Structure formats: structure tokens, C-alpha cells
Amino acid sequence: MIFSILFYCVVVLFVLTLAVCWCTNLFGLPGNWMMLVACICWFWFVDPESRWHIDWQLLALFVVLAGIGELIEFGASVMGTQRAGGSRRAAIWSVVGSVVGGIMGGLFGLPIAIPLVGMIIGSVLFASLGAMVGAMLGENSQGSEFNKSVKVGGAAFAGRFVGTVGKIALGSAILVISIFALFF
């Protein structure tokens, strides 16, 4: 009896860990990879004969989903910057700006409406704004005109927004599939 209660507590803790890892995606951090590491630990410590076991095929799927999520997140911002005629420096600065912006947005977004919703909106919006500012600064440091910097920054904003939403969607898939695999 006590062992089963303790095990259910561990299951709840594992699900909460996955949820926290998913939330780190909002800040531009590798939340999908952290969920993968948590699932690998679960795979390693839970008996393969248990109905609570996550199998290696799901782990392989999670590796693919996490990799695609990272490619989408950073690739969309960089490609948007470069397609608008931005320099390599602008692309790099857009990535740095988006990470800083995501962290700042999570902090400033907390008081908005419902705390979790405000954090999500703040992180995604500020990460996109950070990508825009970073790309503009990177382009200006190359000696480009202001209008070109604004064009490159706008493309970085759009790319980062699309990339973040894509990464969050793939992270949501990892989260839902993991939880579903535990209970069904």
C-alpha cells in the first residue's frame, strides 16, 4: 500500500518535471531536450515489464521531435534574417537577442492577466522582439542603412515568432505523448 502511494507520487513528480521542462521552451531554453533527458531517466529506472514504462521507440521519436524543434526555432529566425538580406552578424545577434528577450519577457509577462498566460505571451513576444532588436543592432554594426536594418529586424521577429511557436508545438507533442504513454 505505502509502496504504491509512493510510486504514484513519483509518477506525479515525473509529470510535473515534464511540465516544468516544457515551460523552459518559452524562455528559449532547451526544454524539449530536458524532457527527453527526464524520459531517458524514467526509461532507465522503471522496470521494462511495468505498465508505466516508456519504451525506446518513444525515446527515438522524442529525439527526432526535439531536434526538429531546435532546427525550427533557430533556423526560422536566422533564415528570416538572411532572406531579408541581413548579414551573418545580424543573424547571430538575432539569436542572442531572442534568448535575452525570452527571459525578460517571462519576467515582465508574469503580472499580465493569468500568470501562466502572461508568462507565455511575454516570453514569446519578447523573444521575437529581442530577435528583432538583435538583428537590427547586428545589421547597424555592419554599417547598413536604418531602413535595411528595420527590414532585417522585422524578418527576424517573424522568423523567431514562427520558430518559437513551432518548437512549443513539438514540445507539447512530447509532453502529451509521454503522459499518454504512462497512463494508457
Short mmCIF file of N, CA and C in Angstrom, two decimals:
data_model
loop_
_atom_site.label_atom_id
_atom_site.label_comp_id
_atom_site.label_asym_id
_atom_site.label_seq_id
_atom_site.Cartn_x
_atom_site.Cartn_y
_atom_site.Cartn_z
N MET A 1 0.82 -1.20 0.00
CA MET A 1 0.00 0.00 0.00
C MET A 1 0.87 1.26 0.00
N ILE A 2 1.83 1.32 0.92
CA ILE A 2 2.68 2.51 1.01
C ILE A 2 3.56 2.63 -0.23
N PHE A 3 4.03 1.47 -0.71
CA PHE A 3 4.86 1.49 -1.91
C PHE A 3 4.07 2.03 -3.10
N SER A 4 2.82 1.64 -3.26
CA SER A 4 2.02 2.11 -4.40
C SER A 4 1.73 3.60 -4.29
N ILE A 5 1.47 4.09 -3.09
CA ILE A 5 1.25 5.52 -2.90
C ILE A 5 2.53 6.29 -3.24
N LEU A 6 3.64 5.77 -2.77
CA LEU A 6 4.93 6.40 -3.06
C LEU A 6 5.20 6.41 -4.57
N PHE A 7 4.90 5.29 -5.23
CA PHE A 7 5.12 5.22 -6.67
C PHE A 7 4.24 6.22 -7.42
N TYR A 8 2.98 6.36 -7.00
CA TYR A 8 2.09 7.35 -7.64
C TYR A 8 2.61 8.77 -7.42
N CYS A 9 3.20 9.02 -6.28
CA CYS A 9 3.82 10.33 -6.03
C CYS A 9 4.99 10.56 -6.99
N VAL A 10 5.77 9.52 -7.25
CA VAL A 10 6.89 9.62 -8.19
C VAL A 10 6.36 9.87 -9.60
N VAL A 11 5.27 9.23 -9.97
CA VAL A 11 4.66 9.46 -11.29
C VAL A 11 4.21 10.91 -11.41
N VAL A 12 3.56 11.42 -10.39
CA VAL A 12 3.12 12.82 -10.41
C VAL A 12 4.32 13.76 -10.49
N LEU A 13 5.36 13.46 -9.76
CA LEU A 13 6.59 14.27 -9.80
C LEU A 13 7.21 14.24 -11.20
N PHE A 14 7.21 13.08 -11.83
CA PHE A 14 7.73 12.97 -13.19
C PHE A 14 6.91 13.82 -14.17
N VAL A 15 5.60 13.76 -14.07
CA VAL A 15 4.74 14.56 -14.96
C VAL A 15 4.97 16.05 -14.71
N LEU A 16 5.09 16.45 -13.45
CA LEU A 16 5.38 17.86 -13.14
C LEU A 16 6.74 18.28 -13.69
N THR A 17 7.72 17.39 -13.61
CA THR A 17 9.05 17.68 -14.18
C THR A 17 8.94 17.91 -15.67
N LEU A 18 8.19 17.07 -16.36
CA LEU A 18 7.98 17.26 -17.80
C LEU A 18 7.34 18.61 -18.09
N ALA A 19 6.34 18.97 -17.28
CA ALA A 19 5.65 20.25 -17.49
C ALA A 19 6.59 21.44 -17.28
N VAL A 20 7.42 21.37 -16.24
CA VAL A 20 8.39 22.45 -16.00
C VAL A 20 9.40 22.53 -17.14
N CYS A 21 9.86 21.38 -17.59
CA CYS A 21 10.79 21.37 -18.73
C CYS A 21 10.15 21.98 -19.96
N TRP A 22 8.88 21.67 -20.21
CA TRP A 22 8.17 22.24 -21.35
C TRP A 22 8.12 23.76 -21.22
N CYS A 23 7.88 24.26 -20.01
CA CYS A 23 7.79 25.72 -19.79
C CYS A 23 9.10 26.43 -20.12
N THR A 24 10.23 25.75 -19.97
CA THR A 24 11.51 26.41 -20.27
C THR A 24 11.65 26.71 -21.76
N ASN A 25 10.87 26.04 -22.61
CA ASN A 25 10.87 26.38 -24.05
C ASN A 25 10.47 27.83 -24.27
N LEU A 26 9.64 28.34 -23.39
CA LEU A 26 9.15 29.71 -23.53
C LEU A 26 10.27 30.73 -23.38
N PHE A 27 11.34 30.35 -22.72
CA PHE A 27 12.46 31.26 -22.49
C PHE A 27 13.60 31.04 -23.48
N GLY A 28 13.35 30.25 -24.50
CA GLY A 28 14.39 29.97 -25.48
C GLY A 28 15.39 28.94 -25.00
N LEU A 29 15.06 28.23 -23.93
CA LEU A 29 15.94 27.21 -23.38
C LEU A 29 15.58 25.85 -23.99
N PRO A 30 16.45 24.87 -23.85
CA PRO A 30 16.22 23.56 -24.49
C PRO A 30 15.27 22.66 -23.70
N GLY A 31 14.05 23.10 -23.52
CA GLY A 31 13.06 22.35 -22.75
C GLY A 31 12.73 21.00 -23.34
N ASN A 32 12.70 20.90 -24.67
CA ASN A 32 12.41 19.61 -25.30
C ASN A 32 13.50 18.60 -24.98
N TRP A 33 14.74 19.06 -24.97
CA TRP A 33 15.86 18.17 -24.64
C TRP A 33 15.81 17.79 -23.17
N MET A 34 15.39 18.71 -22.32
CA MET A 34 15.27 18.39 -20.89
C MET A 34 14.17 17.35 -20.66
N MET A 35 13.07 17.46 -21.42
CA MET A 35 12.02 16.43 -21.33
C MET A 35 12.56 15.08 -21.78
N LEU A 36 13.38 15.09 -22.82
CA LEU A 36 13.99 13.86 -23.31
C LEU A 36 14.88 13.23 -22.23
N VAL A 37 15.68 14.03 -21.57
CA VAL A 37 16.56 13.53 -20.51
C VAL A 37 15.71 12.94 -19.37
N ALA A 38 14.63 13.62 -19.01
CA ALA A 38 13.74 13.09 -17.96
C ALA A 38 13.15 11.75 -18.38
N CYS A 39 12.75 11.65 -19.65
CA CYS A 39 12.18 10.38 -20.15
C CYS A 39 13.24 9.28 -20.20
N ILE A 40 14.47 9.63 -20.52
CA ILE A 40 15.55 8.64 -20.51
C ILE A 40 15.78 8.13 -19.09
N CYS A 41 15.76 9.04 -18.13
CA CYS A 41 15.90 8.61 -16.72
C CYS A 41 14.75 7.70 -16.33
N TRP A 42 13.55 8.05 -16.74
CA TRP A 42 12.38 7.22 -16.45
C TRP A 42 12.55 5.83 -17.08
N PHE A 43 12.98 5.82 -18.34
CA PHE A 43 13.22 4.58 -19.07
C PHE A 43 14.24 3.70 -18.32
N TRP A 44 15.26 4.34 -17.82
CA TRP A 44 16.36 3.64 -17.18
C TRP A 44 15.94 3.02 -15.83
N PHE A 45 15.12 3.75 -15.06
CA PHE A 45 14.82 3.32 -13.70
C PHE A 45 13.52 2.54 -13.53
N VAL A 46 12.61 2.62 -14.49
CA VAL A 46 11.35 1.90 -14.36
C VAL A 46 11.47 0.54 -15.05
N ASP A 47 11.01 -0.47 -14.37
CA ASP A 47 11.07 -1.85 -14.87
C ASP A 47 10.41 -1.97 -16.24
N PRO A 48 11.10 -2.54 -17.23
CA PRO A 48 10.53 -2.68 -18.58
C PRO A 48 9.22 -3.47 -18.63
N GLU A 49 9.00 -4.31 -17.64
CA GLU A 49 7.76 -5.10 -17.60
C GLU A 49 6.60 -4.32 -16.98
N SER A 50 6.88 -3.17 -16.40
CA SER A 50 5.84 -2.36 -15.76
C SER A 50 4.98 -1.68 -16.82
N ARG A 51 3.73 -1.48 -16.50
CA ARG A 51 2.87 -0.77 -17.44
C ARG A 51 3.21 0.72 -17.49
N TRP A 52 4.01 1.20 -16.58
CA TRP A 52 4.42 2.60 -16.52
C TRP A 52 5.69 2.88 -17.34
N HIS A 53 6.20 1.87 -17.99
CA HIS A 53 7.46 2.00 -18.72
C HIS A 53 7.28 2.78 -20.03
N ILE A 54 8.26 3.62 -20.36
CA ILE A 54 8.32 4.30 -21.65
C ILE A 54 9.35 3.53 -22.48
N ASP A 55 8.98 3.11 -23.67
CA ASP A 55 9.89 2.27 -24.46
C ASP A 55 10.87 3.11 -25.30
N TRP A 56 11.86 2.43 -25.82
CA TRP A 56 12.94 3.10 -26.56
C TRP A 56 12.45 3.71 -27.87
N GLN A 57 11.38 3.16 -28.47
CA GLN A 57 10.86 3.75 -29.71
C GLN A 57 10.33 5.17 -29.47
N LEU A 58 9.69 5.36 -28.32
CA LEU A 58 9.23 6.71 -27.97
C LEU A 58 10.41 7.64 -27.73
N LEU A 59 11.45 7.13 -27.09
CA LEU A 59 12.65 7.95 -26.88
C LEU A 59 13.26 8.38 -28.22
N ALA A 60 13.29 7.47 -29.17
CA ALA A 60 13.81 7.81 -30.50
C ALA A 60 12.94 8.87 -31.16
N LEU A 61 11.62 8.74 -31.02
CA LEU A 61 10.70 9.75 -31.55
C LEU A 61 10.95 11.10 -30.89
N PHE A 62 11.17 11.10 -29.58
CA PHE A 62 11.41 12.35 -28.86
C PHE A 62 12.72 13.02 -29.31
N VAL A 63 13.73 12.22 -29.63
CA VAL A 63 14.99 12.78 -30.15
C VAL A 63 14.72 13.50 -31.46
N VAL A 64 13.95 12.86 -32.33
CA VAL A 64 13.62 13.46 -33.63
C VAL A 64 12.80 14.74 -33.43
N LEU A 65 11.78 14.69 -32.57
CA LEU A 65 10.93 15.87 -32.35
C LEU A 65 11.73 17.02 -31.72
N ALA A 66 12.59 16.72 -30.76
CA ALA A 66 13.40 17.76 -30.12
C ALA A 66 14.37 18.38 -31.13
N GLY A 67 14.98 17.54 -31.96
CA GLY A 67 15.90 18.05 -32.98
C GLY A 67 15.20 18.95 -33.99
N ILE A 68 14.04 18.52 -34.44
CA ILE A 68 13.27 19.34 -35.39
C ILE A 68 12.85 20.65 -34.73
N GLY A 69 12.47 20.58 -33.45
CA GLY A 69 12.09 21.80 -32.72
C GLY A 69 13.21 22.82 -32.67
N GLU A 70 14.43 22.36 -32.40
CA GLU A 70 15.57 23.27 -32.35
C GLU A 70 15.87 23.86 -33.73
N LEU A 71 15.81 23.01 -34.74
CA LEU A 71 16.03 23.50 -36.11
C LEU A 71 15.00 24.56 -36.50
N ILE A 72 13.76 24.31 -36.14
CA ILE A 72 12.71 25.28 -36.47
C ILE A 72 12.94 26.57 -35.70
N GLU A 73 13.21 26.46 -34.40
CA GLU A 73 13.34 27.67 -33.57
C GLU A 73 14.46 28.59 -34.05
N PHE A 74 15.65 28.05 -34.18
CA PHE A 74 16.77 28.90 -34.55
C PHE A 74 16.85 29.11 -36.06
N GLY A 75 16.47 28.11 -36.80
CA GLY A 75 16.52 28.22 -38.26
C GLY A 75 15.57 29.26 -38.81
N ALA A 76 14.37 29.35 -38.25
CA ALA A 76 13.38 30.30 -38.77
C ALA A 76 13.86 31.74 -38.58
N SER A 77 14.44 32.03 -37.44
CA SER A 77 14.93 33.38 -37.18
C SER A 77 16.12 33.72 -38.08
N VAL A 78 17.06 32.79 -38.17
CA VAL A 78 18.25 33.02 -38.99
C VAL A 78 17.87 33.13 -40.47
N MET A 79 17.01 32.21 -40.93
CA MET A 79 16.60 32.25 -42.34
C MET A 79 15.81 33.52 -42.65
N GLY A 80 14.95 33.94 -41.72
CA GLY A 80 14.21 35.17 -41.93
C GLY A 80 15.15 36.36 -42.06
N THR A 81 16.15 36.39 -41.20
CA THR A 81 17.14 37.47 -41.24
C THR A 81 17.91 37.46 -42.55
N GLN A 82 18.36 36.29 -42.96
CA GLN A 82 19.17 36.21 -44.17
C GLN A 82 18.34 36.44 -45.44
N ARG A 83 17.10 35.98 -45.45
CA ARG A 83 16.25 36.20 -46.62
C ARG A 83 15.93 37.68 -46.83
N ALA A 84 15.94 38.42 -45.74
CA ALA A 84 15.70 39.86 -45.86
C ALA A 84 16.98 40.60 -46.22
N GLY A 85 18.05 39.87 -46.47
CA GLY A 85 19.30 40.49 -46.86
C GLY A 85 20.20 40.83 -45.69
N GLY A 86 19.92 40.25 -44.53
CA GLY A 86 20.72 40.53 -43.34
C GLY A 86 22.06 39.82 -43.37
N SER A 87 22.98 40.36 -42.62
CA SER A 87 24.33 39.79 -42.56
C SER A 87 24.36 38.62 -41.58
N ARG A 88 25.47 37.92 -41.60
CA ARG A 88 25.67 36.81 -40.66
C ARG A 88 25.67 37.34 -39.23
N ARG A 89 26.26 38.49 -39.03
CA ARG A 89 26.29 39.09 -37.70
C ARG A 89 24.88 39.41 -37.22
N ALA A 90 24.03 39.89 -38.11
CA ALA A 90 22.65 40.18 -37.74
C ALA A 90 21.91 38.90 -37.34
N ALA A 91 22.20 37.81 -38.05
CA ALA A 91 21.56 36.53 -37.73
C ALA A 91 22.00 36.04 -36.35
N ILE A 92 23.29 36.16 -36.06
CA ILE A 92 23.81 35.71 -34.76
C ILE A 92 23.24 36.57 -33.65
N TRP A 93 23.23 37.87 -33.86
CA TRP A 93 22.71 38.77 -32.84
C TRP A 93 21.21 38.58 -32.64
N SER A 94 20.51 38.16 -33.67
CA SER A 94 19.07 37.91 -33.51
C SER A 94 18.84 36.72 -32.58
N VAL A 95 19.69 35.71 -32.66
CA VAL A 95 19.57 34.55 -31.77
C VAL A 95 19.86 34.96 -30.33
N VAL A 96 20.93 35.72 -30.13
CA VAL A 96 21.29 36.19 -28.79
C VAL A 96 20.18 37.09 -28.23
N GLY A 97 19.70 38.00 -29.05
CA GLY A 97 18.63 38.90 -28.62
C GLY A 97 17.36 38.16 -28.26
N SER A 98 17.07 37.08 -28.98
CA SER A 98 15.85 36.33 -28.70
C SER A 98 15.92 35.60 -27.37
N VAL A 99 17.09 35.08 -27.01
CA VAL A 99 17.23 34.40 -25.72
C VAL A 99 17.08 35.42 -24.59
N VAL A 100 17.76 36.54 -24.71
CA VAL A 100 17.66 37.60 -23.69
C VAL A 100 16.21 38.10 -23.61
N GLY A 101 15.59 38.33 -24.76
CA GLY A 101 14.21 38.80 -24.78
C GLY A 101 13.25 37.80 -24.18
N GLY A 102 13.46 36.52 -24.43
CA GLY A 102 12.58 35.49 -23.87
C GLY A 102 12.63 35.46 -22.35
N ILE A 103 13.82 35.60 -21.81
CA ILE A 103 13.97 35.61 -20.35
C ILE A 103 13.32 36.87 -19.77
N MET A 104 13.58 38.01 -20.39
CA MET A 104 12.99 39.27 -19.92
C MET A 104 11.46 39.22 -20.03
N GLY A 105 10.96 38.67 -21.12
CA GLY A 105 9.52 38.59 -21.32
C GLY A 105 8.84 37.71 -20.30
N GLY A 106 9.50 36.63 -19.90
CA GLY A 106 8.94 35.78 -18.87
C GLY A 106 8.81 36.51 -17.55
N LEU A 107 9.79 37.35 -17.26
CA LEU A 107 9.75 38.11 -16.01
C LEU A 107 8.72 39.23 -16.06
N PHE A 108 8.68 39.97 -17.16
CA PHE A 108 7.75 41.09 -17.27
C PHE A 108 6.33 40.63 -17.61
N GLY A 109 6.20 39.46 -18.18
CA GLY A 109 4.88 38.96 -18.56
C GLY A 109 4.10 38.37 -17.42
N LEU A 110 4.73 38.11 -16.29
CA LEU A 110 4.04 37.48 -15.17
C LEU A 110 2.82 38.25 -14.67
N PRO A 111 2.89 39.58 -14.52
CA PRO A 111 1.72 40.27 -13.97
C PRO A 111 0.53 40.37 -14.94
N ILE A 112 0.74 40.05 -16.21
CA ILE A 112 -0.33 40.18 -17.20
C ILE A 112 -1.36 39.08 -16.97
N ALA A 113 -2.63 39.46 -16.84
CA ALA A 113 -3.75 38.52 -16.76
C ALA A 113 -3.45 37.35 -15.83
N ILE A 114 -3.65 36.16 -16.33
CA ILE A 114 -3.36 34.95 -15.58
C ILE A 114 -1.85 34.75 -15.65
N PRO A 115 -1.18 34.50 -14.54
CA PRO A 115 0.28 34.43 -14.55
C PRO A 115 0.89 33.53 -15.62
N LEU A 116 0.40 32.33 -15.81
CA LEU A 116 0.99 31.43 -16.80
C LEU A 116 0.77 31.97 -18.22
N VAL A 117 -0.41 32.48 -18.49
CA VAL A 117 -0.71 33.03 -19.81
C VAL A 117 0.16 34.26 -20.07
N GLY A 118 0.30 35.12 -19.05
CA GLY A 118 1.15 36.30 -19.19
C GLY A 118 2.60 35.93 -19.44
N MET A 119 3.06 34.87 -18.77
CA MET A 119 4.43 34.42 -18.96
C MET A 119 4.64 33.91 -20.38
N ILE A 120 3.67 33.16 -20.89
CA ILE A 120 3.78 32.63 -22.25
C ILE A 120 3.77 33.76 -23.26
N ILE A 121 2.81 34.66 -23.14
CA ILE A 121 2.72 35.78 -24.08
C ILE A 121 3.98 36.64 -23.99
N GLY A 122 4.39 36.96 -22.76
CA GLY A 122 5.58 37.79 -22.58
C GLY A 122 6.83 37.15 -23.15
N SER A 123 7.01 35.87 -22.92
CA SER A 123 8.22 35.18 -23.40
C SER A 123 8.27 35.12 -24.91
N VAL A 124 7.17 34.71 -25.52
CA VAL A 124 7.16 34.59 -26.99
C VAL A 124 7.29 35.97 -27.64
N LEU A 125 6.55 36.93 -27.15
CA LEU A 125 6.59 38.28 -27.73
C LEU A 125 7.97 38.92 -27.53
N PHE A 126 8.50 38.83 -26.32
CA PHE A 126 9.80 39.46 -26.05
C PHE A 126 10.95 38.73 -26.74
N ALA A 127 10.84 37.41 -26.89
CA ALA A 127 11.87 36.68 -27.64
C ALA A 127 11.88 37.15 -29.08
N SER A 128 10.70 37.36 -29.64
CA SER A 128 10.60 37.85 -31.01
C SER A 128 11.12 39.28 -31.11
N LEU A 129 10.76 40.11 -30.14
CA LEU A 129 11.27 41.49 -30.12
C LEU A 129 12.78 41.50 -29.93
N GLY A 130 13.29 40.62 -29.08
CA GLY A 130 14.74 40.52 -28.87
C GLY A 130 15.46 40.13 -30.15
N ALA A 131 14.85 39.20 -30.92
CA ALA A 131 15.44 38.81 -32.20
C ALA A 131 15.47 40.01 -33.14
N MET A 132 14.39 40.79 -33.13
CA MET A 132 14.32 41.97 -33.99
C MET A 132 15.40 42.99 -33.61
N VAL A 133 15.49 43.30 -32.33
CA VAL A 133 16.47 44.28 -31.87
C VAL A 133 17.90 43.78 -32.13
N GLY A 134 18.14 42.50 -31.84
CA GLY A 134 19.46 41.93 -32.08
C GLY A 134 19.85 42.00 -33.55
N ALA A 135 18.90 41.64 -34.43
CA ALA A 135 19.19 41.70 -35.87
C ALA A 135 19.44 43.14 -36.33
N MET A 136 18.66 44.07 -35.81
CA MET A 136 18.86 45.48 -36.18
C MET A 136 20.22 45.98 -35.71
N LEU A 137 20.59 45.63 -34.48
CA LEU A 137 21.90 46.05 -33.96
C LEU A 137 23.03 45.40 -34.75
N GLY A 138 22.88 44.12 -35.06
CA GLY A 138 23.89 43.43 -35.85
C GLY A 138 24.04 44.04 -37.23
N GLU A 139 22.92 44.39 -37.83
CA GLU A 139 22.96 44.98 -39.17
C GLU A 139 23.53 46.39 -39.12
N ASN A 140 23.15 47.17 -38.10
CA ASN A 140 23.70 48.53 -37.95
C ASN A 140 25.20 48.50 -37.72
N SER A 141 25.68 47.50 -36.98
CA SER A 141 27.12 47.42 -36.71
C SER A 141 27.91 47.11 -37.99
N GLN A 142 27.23 46.62 -39.01
CA GLN A 142 27.86 46.36 -40.31
C GLN A 142 27.84 47.61 -41.19
N GLY A 143 27.21 48.68 -40.70
CA GLY A 143 27.15 49.92 -41.46
C GLY A 143 25.97 50.02 -42.41
N SER A 144 24.95 49.19 -42.23
CA SER A 144 23.77 49.24 -43.10
C SER A 144 22.90 50.44 -42.78
N GLU A 145 22.07 50.81 -43.75
CA GLU A 145 21.13 51.90 -43.54
C GLU A 145 20.04 51.47 -42.57
N PHE A 146 19.39 52.47 -41.96
CA PHE A 146 18.37 52.19 -40.97
C PHE A 146 17.20 51.41 -41.58
N ASN A 147 16.77 51.77 -42.79
CA ASN A 147 15.64 51.08 -43.42
C ASN A 147 15.93 49.59 -43.63
N LYS A 148 17.15 49.28 -44.05
CA LYS A 148 17.52 47.88 -44.23
C LYS A 148 17.54 47.16 -42.89
N SER A 149 18.04 47.83 -41.85
CA SER A 149 18.07 47.23 -40.51
C SER A 149 16.66 46.93 -40.02
N VAL A 150 15.72 47.83 -40.29
CA VAL A 150 14.34 47.62 -39.87
C VAL A 150 13.74 46.43 -40.63
N LYS A 151 14.04 46.32 -41.92
CA LYS A 151 13.54 45.21 -42.73
C LYS A 151 14.09 43.89 -42.21
N VAL A 152 15.38 43.86 -41.94
CA VAL A 152 16.02 42.65 -41.42
C VAL A 152 15.46 42.32 -40.03
N GLY A 153 15.29 43.32 -39.19
CA GLY A 153 14.74 43.11 -37.85
C GLY A 153 13.31 42.58 -37.90
N GLY A 154 12.51 43.10 -38.80
CA GLY A 154 11.13 42.60 -38.96
C GLY A 154 11.11 41.15 -39.39
N ALA A 155 12.00 40.79 -40.28
CA ALA A 155 12.09 39.40 -40.72
C ALA A 155 12.55 38.50 -39.58
N ALA A 156 13.48 38.98 -38.76
CA ALA A 156 13.94 38.20 -37.61
C ALA A 156 12.80 38.03 -36.60
N PHE A 157 12.00 39.08 -36.40
CA PHE A 157 10.85 38.99 -35.50
C PHE A 157 9.89 37.91 -35.97
N ALA A 158 9.51 37.97 -37.23
CA ALA A 158 8.55 36.99 -37.78
C ALA A 158 9.12 35.58 -37.72
N GLY A 159 10.39 35.44 -38.09
CA GLY A 159 11.01 34.12 -38.06
C GLY A 159 11.08 33.55 -36.66
N ARG A 160 11.46 34.37 -35.71
CA ARG A 160 11.57 33.89 -34.33
C ARG A 160 10.21 33.52 -33.77
N PHE A 161 9.19 34.32 -34.09
CA PHE A 161 7.85 34.02 -33.61
C PHE A 161 7.37 32.67 -34.14
N VAL A 162 7.53 32.47 -35.43
CA VAL A 162 7.13 31.19 -36.05
C VAL A 162 7.95 30.04 -35.47
N GLY A 163 9.25 30.27 -35.32
CA GLY A 163 10.12 29.23 -34.78
C GLY A 163 9.78 28.85 -33.35
N THR A 164 9.49 29.83 -32.52
CA THR A 164 9.14 29.57 -31.13
C THR A 164 7.82 28.81 -31.03
N VAL A 165 6.86 29.23 -31.81
CA VAL A 165 5.56 28.53 -31.82
C VAL A 165 5.75 27.08 -32.29
N GLY A 166 6.59 26.88 -33.30
CA GLY A 166 6.85 25.53 -33.79
C GLY A 166 7.52 24.66 -32.75
N LYS A 167 8.51 25.21 -32.06
CA LYS A 167 9.22 24.45 -31.02
C LYS A 167 8.29 24.12 -29.86
N ILE A 168 7.45 25.07 -29.48
CA ILE A 168 6.50 24.83 -28.39
C ILE A 168 5.49 23.76 -28.80
N ALA A 169 5.07 23.78 -30.05
CA ALA A 169 4.12 22.76 -30.53
C ALA A 169 4.75 21.37 -30.48
N LEU A 170 6.00 21.25 -30.91
CA LEU A 170 6.67 19.95 -30.85
C LEU A 170 6.93 19.52 -29.40
N GLY A 171 7.25 20.47 -28.55
CA GLY A 171 7.40 20.17 -27.13
C GLY A 171 6.09 19.71 -26.51
N SER A 172 4.99 20.31 -26.95
CA SER A 172 3.67 19.88 -26.47
C SER A 172 3.40 18.44 -26.89
N ALA A 173 3.82 18.09 -28.10
CA ALA A 173 3.65 16.71 -28.56
C ALA A 173 4.45 15.75 -27.68
N ILE A 174 5.69 16.11 -27.36
CA ILE A 174 6.50 15.26 -26.48
C ILE A 174 5.82 15.11 -25.12
N LEU A 175 5.33 16.21 -24.57
CA LEU A 175 4.68 16.20 -23.27
C LEU A 175 3.44 15.31 -23.28
N VAL A 176 2.57 15.51 -24.25
CA VAL A 176 1.32 14.75 -24.32
C VAL A 176 1.59 13.27 -24.57
N ILE A 177 2.50 12.96 -25.49
CA ILE A 177 2.80 11.56 -25.78
C ILE A 177 3.40 10.87 -24.55
N SER A 178 4.27 11.57 -23.83
CA SER A 178 4.88 10.99 -22.62
C SER A 178 3.81 10.67 -21.58
N ILE A 179 2.94 11.62 -21.33
CA ILE A 179 1.89 11.40 -20.34
C ILE A 179 0.93 10.30 -20.80
N PHE A 180 0.58 10.33 -22.06
CA PHE A 180 -0.30 9.30 -22.61
C PHE A 180 0.33 7.93 -22.47
N ALA A 181 1.64 7.82 -22.75
CA ALA A 181 2.34 6.53 -22.64
C ALA A 181 2.35 6.01 -21.21
N LEU A 182 2.38 6.90 -20.24
CA LEU A 182 2.36 6.48 -18.85
C LEU A 182 1.02 5.87 -18.44
N PHE A 183 -0.04 6.51 -18.86
CA PHE A 183 -1.35 6.15 -18.34
C PHE A 183 -2.15 5.20 -19.24
N PHE A 184 -1.71 5.01 -20.48
CA PHE A 184 -2.51 4.15 -21.39
C PHE A 184 -1.66 3.10 -22.08
#
